[in-house]
PDB file of C-alpha atoms in Angstrom:
ATOM      1  CA  MET A   1      56.089  26.729  44.574  1.00  0.00           C
ATOM      2  CA  PHE A   2      54.376  29.245  42.296  1.00  0.00           C
ATOM      3  CA  SER A   3      53.073  32.601  43.605  1.00  0.00           C
ATOM      4  CA  TRP A   4      50.760  34.957  42.042  1.00  0.00           C
ATOM      5  CA  LEU A   5      52.757  37.638  44.337  1.00  0.00           C
ATOM      6  CA  GLN A   6      56.128  36.417  43.269  1.00  0.00           C
ATOM      7  CA  PRO A   7      55.539  35.268  39.597  1.00  0.00           C
ATOM      8  CA  PRO A   8      58.602  33.061  38.311  1.00  0.00           C
ATOM      9  CA  ARG A   9      59.270  35.395  35.373  1.00  0.00           C
ATOM     10  CA  VAL A  10      57.783  38.436  33.536  1.00  0.00           C
ATOM     11  CA  PRO A  11      55.975  38.307  31.457  1.00  0.00           C
ATOM     12  CA  MET A  12      54.052  34.677  32.044  1.00  0.00           C
ATOM     13  CA  VAL A  13      53.160  32.461  29.801  1.00  0.00           C
ATOM     14  CA  ILE A  14      49.827  31.718  30.992  1.00  0.00           C
ATOM     15  CA  ALA A  15      47.620  29.319  29.125  1.00  0.00           C
ATOM     16  CA  HIS A  16      44.210  30.469  28.527  1.00  0.00           C
ATOM     17  CA  ARG A  17      41.501  27.511  29.029  1.00  0.00           C
ATOM     18  CA  GLY A  18      44.721  25.304  28.981  1.00  0.00           C
ATOM     19  CA  TYR A  19      46.620  23.914  26.026  1.00  0.00           C
ATOM     20  CA  SER A  20      43.374  24.329  24.108  1.00  0.00           C
ATOM     21  CA  LEU A  21      45.032  23.825  20.362  1.00  0.00           C
ATOM     22  CA  HIS A  22      45.656  20.470  21.107  1.00  0.00           C
ATOM     23  CA  ALA A  23      42.971  19.199  23.566  1.00  0.00           C
ATOM     24  CA  PRO A  24      39.748  20.513  24.079  1.00  0.00           C
ATOM     25  CA  GLU A  25      39.270  23.567  26.379  1.00  0.00           C
ATOM     26  CA  ASN A  26      38.766  23.488  30.316  1.00  0.00           C
ATOM     27  CA  THR A  27      39.554  20.031  30.326  1.00  0.00           C
ATOM     28  CA  LEU A  28      42.393  18.051  32.824  1.00  0.00           C
ATOM     29  CA  ALA A  29      43.842  16.947  29.246  1.00  0.00           C
ATOM     30  CA  ALA A  30      44.598  20.809  28.081  1.00  0.00           C
ATOM     31  CA  PHE A  31      45.601  21.571  32.017  1.00  0.00           C
ATOM     32  CA  ARG A  32      47.950  18.875  31.671  1.00  0.00           C
ATOM     33  CA  GLN A  33      49.592  19.438  28.107  1.00  0.00           C
ATOM     34  CA  ALA A  34      49.649  23.497  29.061  1.00  0.00           C
ATOM     35  CA  MET A  35      52.157  22.828  32.082  1.00  0.00           C
ATOM     36  CA  ASP A  36      54.114  19.813  30.030  1.00  0.00           C
ATOM     37  CA  ALA A  37      54.546  22.683  27.041  1.00  0.00           C
ATOM     38  CA  GLY A  38      56.265  24.759  30.060  1.00  0.00           C
ATOM     39  CA  ALA A  39      53.103  27.208  30.665  1.00  0.00           C
ATOM     40  CA  ASP A  40      53.758  29.573  34.094  1.00  0.00           C
ATOM     41  CA  ALA A  41      50.018  29.538  34.745  1.00  0.00           C
ATOM     42  CA  ILE A  42      46.519  28.194  33.583  1.00  0.00           C
ATOM     43  CA  GLU A  43      43.387  30.108  33.087  1.00  0.00           C
ATOM     44  CA  LEU A  44      40.102  28.729  33.369  1.00  0.00           C
ATOM     45  CA  ASP A  45      36.511  29.295  34.338  1.00  0.00           C
ATOM     46  CA  VAL A  46      34.240  28.078  36.908  1.00  0.00           C
ATOM     47  CA  ARG A  47      30.540  27.600  37.548  1.00  0.00           C
ATOM     48  CA  LEU A  48      28.022  26.288  40.216  1.00  0.00           C
ATOM     49  CA  SER A  49      26.591  22.605  39.389  1.00  0.00           C
ATOM     50  CA  ARG A  50      22.800  22.475  40.455  1.00  0.00           C
ATOM     51  CA  ASP A  51      23.918  20.664  43.655  1.00  0.00           C
ATOM     52  CA  GLY A  52      26.339  23.497  44.795  1.00  0.00           C
ATOM     53  CA  HIS A  53      29.652  21.603  43.157  1.00  0.00           C
ATOM     54  CA  VAL A  54      32.376  24.294  41.331  1.00  0.00           C
ATOM     55  CA  VAL A  55      32.884  22.803  37.844  1.00  0.00           C
ATOM     56  CA  VAL A  56      35.579  23.816  35.162  1.00  0.00           C
ATOM     57  CA  PHE A  57      33.353  25.359  32.304  1.00  0.00           C
ATOM     58  CA  HIS A  58      33.382  28.593  29.993  1.00  0.00           C
ATOM     59  CA  ASP A  59      29.876  28.610  28.635  1.00  0.00           C
ATOM     60  CA  LYS A  60      26.239  29.142  30.428  1.00  0.00           C
ATOM     61  CA  ARG A  61      24.885  26.720  28.138  1.00  0.00           C
ATOM     62  CA  LEU A  62      26.219  23.170  27.585  1.00  0.00           C
ATOM     63  CA  ASP A  63      25.173  23.329  23.578  1.00  0.00           C
ATOM     64  CA  ARG A  64      28.500  24.824  21.915  1.00  0.00           C
ATOM     65  CA  LYS A  65      31.060  22.934  23.833  1.00  0.00           C
ATOM     66  CA  THR A  66      29.572  19.647  25.096  1.00  0.00           C
ATOM     67  CA  ASP A  67      26.884  16.517  23.882  1.00  0.00           C
ATOM     68  CA  GLY A  68      24.184  17.457  26.179  1.00  0.00           C
ATOM     69  CA  THR A  69      21.868  20.792  26.072  1.00  0.00           C
ATOM     70  CA  GLY A  70      20.405  23.541  28.421  1.00  0.00           C
ATOM     71  CA  SER A  71      22.175  25.402  31.217  1.00  0.00           C
ATOM     72  CA  ILE A  72      24.896  24.029  32.987  1.00  0.00           C
ATOM     73  CA  GLU A  73      23.376  25.265  36.512  1.00  0.00           C
ATOM     74  CA  ASN A  74      20.245  22.958  35.709  1.00  0.00           C
ATOM     75  CA  ARG A  75      22.670  19.798  35.899  1.00  0.00           C
ATOM     76  CA  THR A  76      24.154  17.839  38.987  1.00  0.00           C
ATOM     77  CA  LEU A  77      27.808  17.262  39.256  1.00  0.00           C
ATOM     78  CA  GLU A  78      27.219  13.510  38.215  1.00  0.00           C
ATOM     79  CA  GLU A  79      25.362  14.344  34.926  1.00  0.00           C
ATOM     80  CA  LEU A  80      27.396  16.800  33.732  1.00  0.00           C
ATOM     81  CA  MET A  81      30.211  14.405  34.267  1.00  0.00           C
ATOM     82  CA  ARG A  82      28.769  11.457  32.037  1.00  0.00           C
ATOM     83  CA  LEU A  83      28.985  14.185  29.364  1.00  0.00           C
ATOM     84  CA  THR A  84      31.593  14.774  26.869  1.00  0.00           C
ATOM     85  CA  VAL A  85      32.902  17.740  25.919  1.00  0.00           C
ATOM     86  CA  VAL A  86      33.431  18.211  22.096  1.00  0.00           C
ATOM     87  CA  GLN A  87      36.476  18.906  20.384  1.00  0.00           C
ATOM     88  CA  GLY A  88      37.168  22.303  18.610  1.00  0.00           C
ATOM     89  CA  PRO A  89      39.537  22.590  15.772  1.00  0.00           C
ATOM     90  CA  GLY A  90      43.190  21.566  15.984  1.00  0.00           C
ATOM     91  CA  THR A  91      42.190  19.296  18.655  1.00  0.00           C
ATOM     92  CA  ARG A  92      43.436  16.287  16.765  1.00  0.00           C
ATOM     93  CA  GLY A  93      40.091  13.987  17.419  1.00  0.00           C
ATOM     94  CA  THR A  94      40.510  14.245  20.995  1.00  0.00           C
ATOM     95  CA  ARG A  95      37.695  14.344  23.482  1.00  0.00           C
ATOM     96  CA  GLY A  96      37.353  14.996  27.683  1.00  0.00           C
ATOM     97  CA  LYS A  97      35.258  15.116  30.443  1.00  0.00           C
ATOM     98  CA  ILE A  98      33.826  18.401  32.439  1.00  0.00           C
ATOM     99  CA  PRO A  99      36.389  18.269  35.307  1.00  0.00           C
ATOM    100  CA  ALA A 100      35.339  19.274  39.225  1.00  0.00           C
ATOM    101  CA  LEU A 101      37.407  22.194  40.298  1.00  0.00           C
ATOM    102  CA  ALA A 102      38.563  19.906  43.128  1.00  0.00           C
ATOM    103  CA  GLU A 103      40.273  17.891  40.377  1.00  0.00           C
ATOM    104  CA  VAL A 104      42.001  20.788  38.780  1.00  0.00           C
ATOM    105  CA  LEU A 105      43.423  21.784  41.995  1.00  0.00           C
ATOM    106  CA  ASP A 106      44.682  18.610  42.820  1.00  0.00           C
ATOM    107  CA  LEU A 107      46.310  17.956  39.198  1.00  0.00           C
ATOM    108  CA  VAL A 108      48.252  21.206  39.183  1.00  0.00           C
ATOM    109  CA  GLY A 109      49.265  21.447  42.830  1.00  0.00           C
ATOM    110  CA  THR A 110      51.967  23.883  42.844  1.00  0.00           C
ATOM    111  CA  ARG A 111      53.612  23.142  39.309  1.00  0.00           C
ATOM    112  CA  ALA A 112      51.614  26.230  37.753  1.00  0.00           C
ATOM    113  CA  GLY A 113      49.552  29.011  38.794  1.00  0.00           C
ATOM    114  CA  LEU A 114      45.818  29.142  38.236  1.00  0.00           C
ATOM    115  CA  ASN A 115      43.641  31.923  37.085  1.00  0.00           C
ATOM    116  CA  ILE A 116      39.937  30.940  38.175  1.00  0.00           C
ATOM    117  CA  GLU A 117      37.834  33.113  36.401  1.00  0.00           C
ATOM    118  CA  ILE A 118      34.399  32.887  38.280  1.00  0.00           C
ATOM    119  CA  LYS A 119      31.452  32.859  36.119  1.00  0.00           C
ATOM    120  CA  THR A 120      28.022  33.392  38.124  1.00  0.00           C
ATOM    121  CA  ASP A 121      24.534  35.228  37.303  1.00  0.00           C
ATOM    122  CA  ARG A 122      25.404  39.100  38.060  1.00  0.00           C
ATOM    123  CA  ARG A 123      21.651  39.403  39.430  1.00  0.00           C
ATOM    124  CA  SER A 124      22.073  37.031  42.402  1.00  0.00           C
ATOM    125  CA  ARG A 125      23.915  37.816  45.114  1.00  0.00           C
ATOM    126  CA  HIS A 126      23.351  34.646  46.805  1.00  0.00           C
ATOM    127  CA  ARG A 127      24.787  32.526  44.010  1.00  0.00           C
ATOM    128  CA  ARG A 128      28.021  34.811  44.066  1.00  0.00           C
ATOM    129  CA  VAL A 129      28.416  34.276  47.844  1.00  0.00           C
ATOM    130  CA  ASP A 130      27.710  30.669  47.287  1.00  0.00           C
ATOM    131  CA  ILE A 131      30.330  29.987  44.312  1.00  0.00           C
ATOM    132  CA  ILE A 132      32.796  32.477  46.416  1.00  0.00           C
ATOM    133  CA  GLU A 133      32.324  30.440  49.660  1.00  0.00           C
ATOM    134  CA  ARG A 134      32.635  26.907  47.645  1.00  0.00           C
ATOM    135  CA  CYS A 135      35.645  28.255  45.474  1.00  0.00           C
ATOM    136  CA  CYS A 136      37.867  29.383  48.392  1.00  0.00           C
ATOM    137  CA  GLU A 137      36.958  26.062  50.663  1.00  0.00           C
ATOM    138  CA  LEU A 138      38.447  23.775  48.019  1.00  0.00           C
ATOM    139  CA  VAL A 139      42.233  26.071  48.130  1.00  0.00           C
ATOM    140  CA  THR A 140      42.007  26.514  51.655  1.00  0.00           C
ATOM    141  CA  VAL A 141      42.027  23.276  52.623  1.00  0.00           C
ATOM    142  CA  ARG A 142      44.616  22.142  49.865  1.00  0.00           C
ATOM    143  CA  ARG A 143      46.641  25.577  51.176  1.00  0.00           C
ATOM    144  CA  ALA A 144      46.810  26.528  47.708  1.00  0.00           C
ATOM    145  CA  GLU A 145      46.325  30.132  48.268  1.00  0.00           C
ATOM    146  CA  PRO A 146      49.687  31.233  46.653  1.00  0.00           C
ATOM    147  CA  VAL A 147      49.056  29.286  43.165  1.00  0.00           C
ATOM    148  CA  VAL A 148      45.355  30.806  42.883  1.00  0.00           C
ATOM    149  CA  LEU A 149      44.064  34.140  41.018  1.00  0.00           C
ATOM    150  CA  PHE A 150      40.430  34.555  41.239  1.00  0.00           C
ATOM    151  CA  THR A 151      39.327  37.026  38.514  1.00  0.00           C
ATOM    152  CA  SER A 152      35.619  38.153  37.471  1.00  0.00           C
ATOM    153  CA  PHE A 153      34.017  40.723  35.088  1.00  0.00           C
ATOM    154  CA  ASP A 154      31.712  40.935  37.833  1.00  0.00           C
ATOM    155  CA  HIS A 155      33.371  43.671  40.359  1.00  0.00           C
ATOM    156  CA  ARG A 156      30.842  43.446  43.095  1.00  0.00           C
ATOM    157  CA  LEU A 157      31.992  39.590  43.088  1.00  0.00           C
ATOM    158  CA  ILE A 158      35.747  40.158  43.447  1.00  0.00           C
ATOM    159  CA  ARG A 159      34.825  43.209  46.073  1.00  0.00           C
ATOM    160  CA  GLU A 160      32.662  40.492  48.211  1.00  0.00           C
ATOM    161  CA  LEU A 161      35.412  37.787  47.734  1.00  0.00           C
ATOM    162  CA  LYS A 162      37.843  39.960  48.909  1.00  0.00           C
ATOM    163  CA  ARG A 163      35.732  40.909  51.969  1.00  0.00           C
ATOM    164  CA  ARG A 164      35.154  37.496  52.981  1.00  0.00           C
ATOM    165  CA  PHE A 165      38.457  35.797  52.226  1.00  0.00           C
ATOM    166  CA  PRO A 166      41.175  39.176  52.321  1.00  0.00           C
ATOM    167  CA  GLU A 167      43.676  36.208  52.088  1.00  0.00           C
ATOM    168  CA  MET A 168      43.210  35.226  48.682  1.00  0.00           C
ATOM    169  CA  ASN A 169      44.425  36.712  45.133  1.00  0.00           C
ATOM    170  CA  ALA A 170      41.805  38.598  43.705  1.00  0.00           C
ATOM    171  CA  GLY A 171      42.095  40.559  39.679  1.00  0.00           C
ATOM    172  CA  LEU A 172      39.442  42.651  37.989  1.00  0.00           C
ATOM    173  CA  LEU A 173      38.639  41.791  34.546  1.00  0.00           C
ATOM    174  CA  PHE A 174      37.674  44.395  31.959  1.00  0.00           C
ATOM    175  CA  HIS A 175      35.633  44.233  28.523  1.00  0.00           C
ATOM    176  CA  PRO A 176      38.313  44.326  26.094  1.00  0.00           C
ATOM    177  CA  LEU A 177      35.991  47.199  24.139  1.00  0.00           C
ATOM    178  CA  LYS A 178      35.922  49.085  27.309  1.00  0.00           C
ATOM    179  CA  ARG A 179      38.524  52.097  27.509  1.00  0.00           C
ATOM    180  CA  VAL A 180      40.388  51.924  31.095  1.00  0.00           C
ATOM    181  CA  GLY A 181      42.969  54.058  32.488  1.00  0.00           C
ATOM    182  CA  ARG A 182      43.793  55.603  36.213  1.00  0.00           C
ATOM    183  CA  SER A 183      40.476  55.178  37.262  1.00  0.00           C
ATOM    184  CA  THR A 184      40.480  51.126  36.947  1.00  0.00           C
ATOM    185  CA  VAL A 185      43.694  50.996  39.066  1.00  0.00           C
ATOM    186  CA  ALA A 186      42.188  52.999  41.289  1.00  0.00           C
ATOM    187  CA  LEU A 187      39.072  50.753  41.763  1.00  0.00           C
ATOM    188  CA  ALA A 188      41.253  47.908  41.829  1.00  0.00           C
ATOM    189  CA  GLU A 189      43.128  49.670  44.901  1.00  0.00           C
ATOM    190  CA  ARG A 190      39.820  50.615  46.452  1.00  0.00           C
ATOM    191  CA  LEU A 191      38.888  46.588  46.211  1.00  0.00           C
ATOM    192  CA  LYS A 192      42.317  45.565  47.282  1.00  0.00           C
ATOM    193  CA  ALA A 193      42.744  43.542  44.370  1.00  0.00           C
ATOM    194  CA  GLN A 194      46.377  42.336  43.191  1.00  0.00           C
ATOM    195  CA  TYR A 195      45.884  42.395  39.391  1.00  0.00           C
ATOM    196  CA  VAL A 196      43.852  44.298  36.776  1.00  0.00           C
ATOM    197  CA  ILE A 197      43.610  42.291  33.486  1.00  0.00           C
ATOM    198  CA  PHE A 198      42.533  43.637  30.219  1.00  0.00           C
ATOM    199  CA  SER A 199      43.110  43.047  26.349  1.00  0.00           C
ATOM    200  CA  GLY A 200      46.466  44.920  24.843  1.00  0.00           C
ATOM    201  CA  THR A 201      43.912  47.448  22.549  1.00  0.00           C
ATOM    202  CA  SER A 202      42.702  48.675  25.908  1.00  0.00           C
ATOM    203  CA  LEU A 203      46.301  49.252  27.434  1.00  0.00           C
ATOM    204  CA  ARG A 204      47.247  52.566  27.812  1.00  0.00           C
ATOM    205  CA  LYS A 205      50.688  53.539  29.192  1.00  0.00           C
ATOM    206  CA  TYR A 206      49.441  56.147  31.785  1.00  0.00           C
ATOM    207  CA  ALA A 207      47.397  52.898  33.112  1.00  0.00           C
ATOM    208  CA  VAL A 208      50.820  50.603  33.269  1.00  0.00           C
ATOM    209  CA  GLY A 209      52.598  53.914  35.208  1.00  0.00           C
ATOM    210  CA  ARG A 210      49.576  54.054  37.838  1.00  0.00           C
ATOM    211  CA  ALA A 211      49.443  50.456  38.364  1.00  0.00           C
ATOM    212  CA  HIS A 212      53.512  50.296  39.150  1.00  0.00           C
TER     213      HIS A 212
END
């Protein structure tokens, strides 16, 4: 079984939104192809539908990546699953559907790790708590805690997640243009997050040393 606390190798190969070069990003096809290609883990994004289901989609709005329009949070799960995810450059004409997180967890099982980035409205604590509880419930019922790493740019969300579900793995995301250092690692320690994630251009030797 994959475990974020004991990775199969370092560095790991993590497929960003699945194998999105050959299949539409954040679709079951992209995740399946990533595993077939040997990825250690898969990164994906989740949001809440209007009726409170956790769905896998990056953007706040549907316009760029589907044949629908408007905010994803204004659509029910049933409405979202009727939409078609529009192919991107290099996806060889393939199309896909917006999956529910439950479908992805069942597809991946213990075959690969899942880095689940939680997207939400930073102004609404209610929405943060709602998506945290629903995500963790889906993971807990499948006993998938070792396989899942929850991440977010919203550090208040990670604080809330670790307070409510301390057994879950968590990581802090930092904006690529943000200069990070020792204080970044100290923040992760205070929030009991196991991972700190930032772009290579922001990486500093002293931050790596502080993390280890």
